[in-house]
XYZ file of C-alpha atoms in Angstrom:
529
model
C 0.000 0.000 0.000
C 1.348 3.453 -0.877
C 0.623 6.848 0.557
C -1.708 9.196 -1.335
C 0.136 10.952 -4.139
C -1.313 14.276 -3.039
C 1.009 14.393 -0.050
C 4.317 16.042 -0.955
C 6.120 14.151 1.790
C 5.102 10.575 0.886
C 7.758 8.340 2.502
C 9.721 5.560 0.883
C 10.809 3.779 4.019
C 9.929 0.092 4.429
C 7.283 -0.825 7.003
C 4.483 -3.386 7.000
C 2.308 -2.572 4.019
C -0.809 -1.553 5.903
C 1.137 0.200 8.605
C 2.487 2.677 6.084
C -0.674 4.721 6.353
C 0.606 5.787 9.747
C 0.724 9.337 8.435
C -2.890 9.552 9.519
C -2.038 9.113 13.149
C -0.358 12.432 13.756
C -3.782 14.005 14.111
C -5.443 11.234 16.036
C -3.424 11.242 19.207
C -4.063 14.942 19.492
C -7.703 14.263 19.890
C -7.180 12.503 23.166
C -7.987 15.413 25.413
C -11.372 16.395 24.284
C -12.829 14.019 21.665
C -14.996 11.200 22.993
C -18.088 9.130 22.342
C -21.039 9.461 24.665
C -22.945 6.661 26.344
C -25.776 4.955 24.416
C -29.033 6.869 24.455
C -32.533 6.356 23.159
C -32.974 7.049 19.459
C -34.058 10.602 18.720
C -35.159 12.016 15.375
C -33.168 14.923 13.974
C -36.494 16.661 13.299
C -37.129 16.795 17.055
C -33.757 18.414 17.790
C -33.677 22.176 18.107
C -31.007 23.749 15.853
C -28.153 25.481 17.681
C -25.590 28.062 16.630
C -21.960 26.978 16.468
C -20.895 28.795 19.706
C -23.646 27.014 21.646
C -22.663 23.609 20.240
C -19.037 24.205 21.207
C -20.060 25.379 24.674
C -22.054 22.167 25.234
C -19.055 20.151 24.111
C -16.661 21.922 26.500
C -19.027 21.216 29.383
C -19.393 17.569 28.363
C -15.653 16.882 28.362
C -15.049 18.458 31.761
C -15.477 22.207 31.505
C -13.290 24.986 30.148
C -11.547 25.553 33.482
C -10.409 21.924 33.706
C -9.310 21.925 30.076
C -7.194 25.037 30.531
C -5.678 23.564 33.681
C -4.699 20.402 31.819
C -1.877 22.309 30.134
C 0.671 20.091 28.396
C 0.119 16.344 28.120
C 1.770 13.182 26.847
C -0.426 10.372 25.504
C 0.902 6.862 24.823
C -0.636 3.754 23.306
C -0.615 1.157 20.544
C -1.855 1.221 16.971
C -3.135 -1.805 15.078
C -4.112 -2.293 11.450
C -7.103 -4.391 10.428
C -4.541 -7.010 9.345
C -3.256 -7.330 12.910
C 0.024 -5.407 12.462
C 0.855 -3.397 15.562
C 2.974 -0.407 16.511
C 3.249 2.166 19.291
C 2.818 5.911 19.513
C 3.644 8.845 21.763
C 1.839 12.140 21.426
C 2.950 15.378 23.075
C 0.598 18.337 23.065
C 0.630 21.889 24.364
C -2.205 24.437 24.267
C -3.016 26.243 22.040
C -1.398 24.942 18.851
C 1.608 22.651 19.383
C 1.650 18.914 18.631
C 4.237 16.183 18.215
C 3.374 12.559 17.390
C 5.964 9.801 17.160
C 4.878 6.453 15.711
C 7.006 3.305 15.526
C 6.580 0.067 13.590
C 9.474 -2.315 14.255
C 12.648 -0.413 13.300
C 10.868 2.349 11.403
C 9.912 5.676 12.938
C 7.442 8.322 11.810
C 7.137 11.736 13.378
C 4.702 14.539 12.582
C 3.855 17.783 14.267
C 2.610 21.356 14.343
C 4.912 23.876 15.969
C 2.568 26.854 15.971
C 4.705 28.258 13.146
C 4.640 25.407 10.625
C 3.514 21.811 10.116
C 6.117 19.124 9.373
C 6.730 15.404 8.888
C 9.760 13.134 9.363
C 10.463 9.529 8.352
C 13.348 7.182 9.035
C 14.510 7.189 5.423
C 13.249 10.498 4.004
C 14.231 12.752 6.892
C 12.268 15.838 7.907
C 10.198 18.081 5.645
C 8.101 21.190 6.199
C 4.595 20.905 4.758
C 3.357 23.536 2.312
C 0.253 24.481 0.338
C -2.918 22.441 0.983
C -1.229 19.809 3.149
C 0.402 22.441 5.354
C -2.752 24.534 5.670
C -4.950 21.559 6.522
C -2.527 20.146 9.086
C -2.185 23.558 10.721
C -5.975 23.918 11.003
C -6.299 20.470 12.552
C -3.485 21.285 14.930
C -5.121 24.507 16.086
C -8.480 22.795 16.568
C -7.179 19.778 18.443
C -4.345 21.177 20.521
C -6.516 24.146 21.488
C -9.257 21.803 22.784
C -11.834 24.055 21.053
C -11.300 26.794 23.632
C -11.675 30.262 22.105
C -11.745 29.193 18.450
C -12.361 32.810 17.428
C -9.266 33.912 19.297
C -7.279 31.351 17.310
C -8.381 32.998 14.071
C -10.939 30.285 13.220
C -14.405 30.963 11.796
C -17.157 28.546 12.858
C -20.614 27.905 11.501
C -23.269 25.264 12.125
C -24.860 23.018 9.510
C -28.336 21.436 9.687
C -28.754 18.566 12.155
C -28.055 15.200 10.528
C -28.887 11.609 11.493
C -26.263 8.851 11.666
C -27.147 5.332 12.815
C -30.545 6.607 13.899
C -29.122 9.343 16.142
C -29.085 13.131 15.571
C -25.829 15.075 15.422
C -25.030 18.747 15.400
C -22.348 19.774 12.918
C -19.808 22.600 13.092
C -17.527 23.685 10.245
C -14.146 25.167 11.231
C -12.474 27.438 8.670
C -9.000 28.950 8.971
C -7.884 32.269 7.482
C -6.216 30.242 4.692
C -9.621 28.630 3.921
C -8.736 25.139 5.147
C -11.850 23.395 6.527
C -12.815 20.555 8.866
C -16.269 19.447 10.076
C -17.036 18.109 13.539
C -20.085 15.980 14.462
C -21.468 16.494 17.994
C -23.945 14.013 19.507
C -27.179 15.867 20.229
C -27.823 13.913 23.439
C -24.354 14.141 25.049
C -22.843 17.225 23.409
C -19.643 15.272 22.695
C -17.720 15.392 19.437
C -17.824 11.877 17.992
C -16.597 12.361 14.438
C -14.229 14.653 12.560
C -14.011 14.971 8.774
C -11.037 16.835 7.375
C -9.979 17.663 3.835
C -11.426 16.680 0.469
C -10.798 14.081 -2.217
C -7.635 12.052 -1.744
C -6.748 14.218 1.249
C -9.983 13.442 3.128
C -9.651 11.863 6.576
C -12.406 10.648 8.910
C -11.933 10.002 12.628
C -14.362 8.293 15.010
C -13.953 8.092 18.779
C -15.169 5.547 21.367
C -14.508 4.081 24.853
C -14.066 7.397 26.630
C -12.881 7.478 30.227
C -12.319 10.160 32.844
C -8.642 11.004 33.316
C -7.741 13.855 35.675
C -11.281 15.194 35.407
C -11.325 15.239 31.578
C -12.941 12.759 29.202
C -10.341 10.996 27.059
C -11.134 8.644 24.136
C -9.337 5.329 24.555
C -10.221 3.936 21.131
C -10.060 5.825 17.860
C -10.736 4.540 14.358
C -9.286 6.211 11.282
C -10.439 5.949 7.679
C -9.210 7.385 4.378
C -10.215 6.774 0.734
C -8.892 3.440 -0.592
C -6.989 2.776 2.656
C -7.550 0.098 5.340
C -8.735 1.271 8.735
C -6.438 1.824 11.727
C -7.347 1.550 15.387
C -5.504 3.567 18.006
C -5.773 2.387 21.609
C -4.647 4.747 24.370
C -2.909 3.190 27.381
C -2.026 6.282 29.416
C -2.419 10.073 29.457
C 0.076 12.005 31.581
C 0.128 15.681 32.480
C 3.527 17.342 32.186
C 4.764 20.685 33.436
C 6.232 22.005 30.199
C 8.168 20.834 27.167
C 11.480 22.206 25.961
C 11.232 25.365 23.860
C 12.134 23.595 20.617
C 10.336 20.319 21.371
C 7.588 20.871 18.788
C 9.846 22.308 16.113
C 10.925 20.244 13.148
C 14.067 18.211 13.945
C 17.224 19.722 12.452
C 20.763 18.398 12.186
C 22.587 21.237 10.449
C 25.016 22.520 13.101
C 27.572 23.531 10.458
C 25.136 25.781 8.591
C 26.174 29.430 8.997
C 22.738 31.055 8.896
C 24.014 34.575 9.670
C 26.421 34.588 6.730
C 23.762 33.082 4.451
C 21.201 35.711 5.424
C 23.702 38.502 4.788
C 24.125 37.252 1.232
C 20.360 36.744 0.873
C 19.703 40.383 1.857
C 22.172 41.578 -0.767
C 20.671 39.315 -3.412
C 17.131 40.382 -2.520
C 17.982 44.052 -2.910
C 19.357 43.251 -6.337
C 16.157 41.338 -7.140
C 13.963 44.237 -6.007
C 15.937 46.463 -8.363
C 15.754 43.857 -11.130
C 11.945 43.829 -11.000
C 11.954 47.526 -11.931
C 13.446 46.492 -15.279
C 10.367 44.486 -16.258
C 6.797 45.090 -17.253
C 4.448 42.314 -16.250
C 0.845 41.243 -15.821
C -0.768 41.196 -12.383
C -3.867 39.085 -11.715
C -5.490 40.299 -8.487
C -8.217 38.149 -6.909
C -10.135 39.661 -3.991
C -12.461 37.429 -1.974
C -14.706 38.893 0.692
C -15.819 36.404 3.325
C -18.721 36.426 5.745
C -18.349 35.882 9.479
C -18.569 32.122 8.982
C -15.554 32.065 6.686
C -17.549 31.494 3.471
C -16.746 33.436 0.294
C -19.642 35.821 -0.414
C -18.067 37.929 -3.160
C -15.160 37.453 -5.577
C -13.621 40.040 -7.877
C -10.748 39.417 -10.297
C -8.820 42.315 -11.833
C -6.109 42.126 -14.485
C -3.445 44.846 -14.614
C -0.523 45.719 -16.824
C 2.288 46.996 -14.594
C 4.978 49.451 -15.699
C 8.077 50.473 -13.700
C 8.621 54.185 -13.113
C 11.380 56.320 -11.653
C 12.072 55.986 -7.922
C 11.037 52.341 -7.754
C 7.371 53.249 -8.242
C 5.102 51.089 -10.414
C 2.085 52.152 -12.426
C -0.796 49.661 -12.617
C -3.120 49.898 -15.569
C -6.440 48.032 -15.241
C -7.283 46.133 -18.442
C -9.979 43.606 -17.391
C -12.438 42.816 -14.587
C -13.632 39.258 -13.975
C -12.082 38.217 -17.274
C -13.894 40.868 -19.341
C -11.883 43.682 -21.024
C -12.807 47.243 -20.102
C -15.237 49.033 -22.359
C -13.894 51.765 -24.642
C -15.001 54.516 -22.248
C -13.633 52.706 -19.186
C -10.319 52.073 -20.947
C -10.012 55.746 -21.898
C -10.721 56.824 -18.323
C -8.126 54.369 -16.994
C -5.599 55.628 -19.562
C -6.044 59.198 -18.292
C -5.675 58.066 -14.674
C -2.400 56.262 -15.360
C -1.018 59.159 -17.395
C -1.781 61.526 -14.514
C -0.122 59.141 -12.054
C 3.031 59.026 -14.207
C 3.086 62.815 -14.498
C 2.739 63.256 -10.738
C 5.501 60.726 -10.097
C 7.827 62.583 -12.477
C 7.194 65.832 -10.605
C 7.682 64.107 -7.254
C 10.996 62.574 -8.315
C 12.285 65.890 -9.667
C 11.358 67.575 -6.400
C 13.149 64.922 -4.399
C 16.190 65.194 -6.629
C 16.310 68.971 -6.210
C 16.007 68.715 -2.422
C 18.487 65.799 -2.272
C 15.889 63.787 -0.360
C 16.316 60.162 0.566
C 15.979 57.968 -2.518
C 13.510 55.766 -0.681
C 10.010 57.086 -1.363
C 7.597 57.264 1.566
C 5.239 54.860 -0.180
C 8.093 52.413 -0.620
C 8.941 52.587 3.072
C 5.431 51.419 3.891
C 5.769 48.349 1.650
C 6.719 45.077 3.274
C 9.830 43.719 1.576
C 11.852 40.550 1.968
C 14.872 42.614 2.981
C 12.865 44.049 5.877
C 11.889 40.574 7.085
C 15.507 39.488 7.034
C 16.501 42.600 8.986
C 13.737 42.654 11.618
C 13.481 38.929 12.437
C 15.720 36.237 13.859
C 15.909 32.910 12.050
C 16.307 29.577 13.803
C 16.081 25.811 13.366
C 17.681 25.686 9.873
C 17.299 22.493 7.835
C 17.898 21.285 4.281
C 14.842 20.279 2.252
C 13.519 20.280 -1.319
C 10.914 22.673 -2.709
C 9.654 22.574 -6.293
C 12.437 20.084 -7.076
C 15.157 22.511 -5.958
C 17.318 22.214 -2.811
C 16.365 24.787 -0.186
C 17.375 25.798 3.314
C 14.312 26.290 5.530
C 14.257 28.407 8.698
C 11.525 29.453 11.088
C 11.479 33.107 12.080
C 10.236 35.328 14.890
C 10.761 39.015 15.795
C 14.149 40.011 17.160
C 13.590 41.136 20.721
C 16.266 43.857 20.514
C 15.258 45.398 17.178
C 13.700 48.872 17.115
C 11.352 49.317 14.116
C 12.050 52.344 11.931
C 8.791 52.480 9.934
C 5.228 51.159 9.815
C 6.166 48.085 7.766
C 8.697 46.966 10.362
C 6.150 47.475 13.147
C 3.882 45.041 11.315
C 6.684 42.514 10.848
C 7.355 42.533 14.591
C 3.951 40.895 15.110
C 4.737 37.992 12.777
C 6.035 34.455 13.095
C 6.570 32.098 10.188
C 8.874 30.125 7.912
C 11.149 31.029 5.001
C 12.511 28.799 2.208
C 15.901 29.906 0.793
C 17.147 28.504 -2.509
C 20.408 26.769 -1.610
C 22.057 27.212 -5.018
C 21.076 30.764 -6.004
C 20.672 32.070 -2.433
C 17.329 33.720 -3.141
C 14.074 33.659 -1.145
C 11.863 31.016 -2.788
C 8.930 31.163 -0.353
C 7.938 32.998 2.811
C 4.945 32.249 5.040
C 3.930 34.347 8.024
C 1.019 34.889 10.376
C 0.113 37.389 13.065
C 0.759 35.966 16.524
C -1.327 38.779 18.045
C -3.600 41.622 16.942
C -1.964 44.569 15.188
C -3.595 47.933 15.875
C -3.224 51.065 13.764
C -3.643 54.349 15.599
C -4.150 52.592 18.903
C -6.920 50.539 17.356
C -9.056 53.592 16.552
C -8.133 53.608 12.860
C -7.907 49.891 12.050
C -6.715 46.563 13.377
C -5.599 43.226 11.936
C -6.806 40.223 13.891
C -4.634 37.419 15.208
C -4.443 34.589 12.705
C -4.105 36.875 9.670
C -1.671 35.112 7.345
C 0.227 35.588 4.094
C 2.356 33.667 1.594
C 4.960 35.137 -0.757
C 6.674 33.120 -3.506
C 9.362 33.863 -6.069
C 10.360 31.726 -9.032
C 13.360 31.199 -11.286
C 12.640 31.777 -14.976
C 14.246 29.983 -17.898
C 17.105 32.523 -18.007
C 17.899 31.868 -14.332
C 16.412 35.175 -13.134
C 14.365 35.163 -9.920
C 11.110 37.160 -10.015
C 7.944 37.393 -7.860
C 5.377 34.670 -8.595
C 2.555 34.917 -6.047
C 1.355 36.776 -2.963
C -1.619 35.813 -0.830
C -2.973 37.658 2.197
C -5.852 36.446 4.396
C -7.060 38.595 7.266
C -9.811 39.792 9.514
C -9.745 43.597 9.476
C -11.641 46.180 11.495
C -11.602 49.746 10.131
C -12.522 52.680 12.363
C -15.791 51.912 14.154
C -17.202 49.877 11.269
C -18.029 46.189 11.356
C -15.164 43.789 10.753
C -14.160 42.646 7.271
C -12.807 39.213 6.388
C -10.832 39.347 3.178
C -8.491 37.267 1.039
C -6.286 38.893 -1.599
C -4.192 36.857 -4.035
C -1.778 38.413 -6.545
C -0.241 36.340 -9.321
C 2.555 37.755 -11.479
C 3.391 36.663 -15.003
C 4.184 37.564 -18.600
C 7.413 39.332 -17.586
C 8.968 41.431 -20.364
C 12.327 43.169 -20.108
C 11.827 46.940 -20.001
C 13.818 48.384 -22.933
C 14.623 51.991 -23.783
C 11.858 51.964 -26.357
C 9.288 50.701 -23.856
C 10.481 53.228 -21.277
C 9.699 56.040 -23.681
C 6.335 54.460 -24.338
C 5.618 54.247 -20.610
C 5.534 58.047 -20.371
C 2.397 57.704 -22.454
C 1.031 54.214 -21.629
C -0.197 52.306 -24.666
C -3.879 52.708 -25.359
C -6.217 49.767 -25.297
C -6.640 48.080 -28.701
């Protein structure tokens, strides 16, 4: 049996055939603090069950498993037990967990070892033969959501940056169940089933298609005042079932600071020297981008309070570099439809005016010998700023997009004093960066807000904890690195208005070297055909 091809970290190590689906178990052990199956009850029709909002369903669940106070007091725990396939093959596991979002599961079959976890900064996996790898894209987003849900014990889901909504009551095996959908800022989703009679979560469905996982929980017992499931069954498409049996749950004081981080064995890697070269290369790349025109596809999704997309708008721009590092964006299409003749003419006038004003601004700055760095540029978040403001730790060698990379987690430097608004924002971030090992360029950067960020003391605007972004660069056929994609997902509150949940994705393409001829043409942007 092989692992699903959708997982970028599918291992090649040799274990009993059915035991190789052990990748599923990293999530399961986490559940053993708050997921359980209630005692049998008389059958009840779903039509007789009063619908409840998601917060009420979660509140009933917290009470059923022991109460929020007891759950918070549980702190960090270690869970141990055995895992058995439906073919009778057995292994053991150890799960370490710390509220609100840190997990580490180690699973062993004979001489083979499998380790997965969520550090609060990134999700990762490690095998005996393949080594450790940081998870990205859908796999990383889904694992992070599951980690936040399970390690956090469903306490203060909103504070963790999760949207929740209830679905209609459904019947399973003749019993009614409430359902709650959890959605992260990155739009990963999981659905929990709560027994209407007991309030307990008895089923969790996560992911879609080949990445779908289903977990069912039974044989709950009280341990230190909290209900713990002692038998858990796991199912996945085209995979045999696994049964996890818990033997003990132990409370621990605290784990080591780096216990949940991805294992790293790169003591000889000089990260400081590498980052110095990266900063220099990134400045050169930022300058290089000003030599290109390109197409920008901007997708804006507005979400409701439940995390569902209620409005999507797609805009296509042609982007031209101007003096002073400024770029002019010319709108050419909305939702795939070119602008009308009148709209195109109006946009042409707007861009021409913008170029004229930039020329005047640059001449004024030149005459006054002002700093070359425009005020607007200082407000932009750049890779160079991240490398300057943050400290980078836990370096490891991995592969991304079939290229060797050096991956580091990052957090704000405690001793750094921000010099502008962009750096103040960066000081609220934690995340991970992927550095191309051969070209020494930033290939990918992921970050999220570890706390709220308030503008003007919160009176003007605020970004909510859990807001997240991704930035990627790519190497073209000529070996030149250029921006590829940006994505930003956030909950924003502006002034005294209601909050706004928004997702913005920018994709860059169709790069064309900016020649002398095109520079002259930029002073009068080409008209629409």
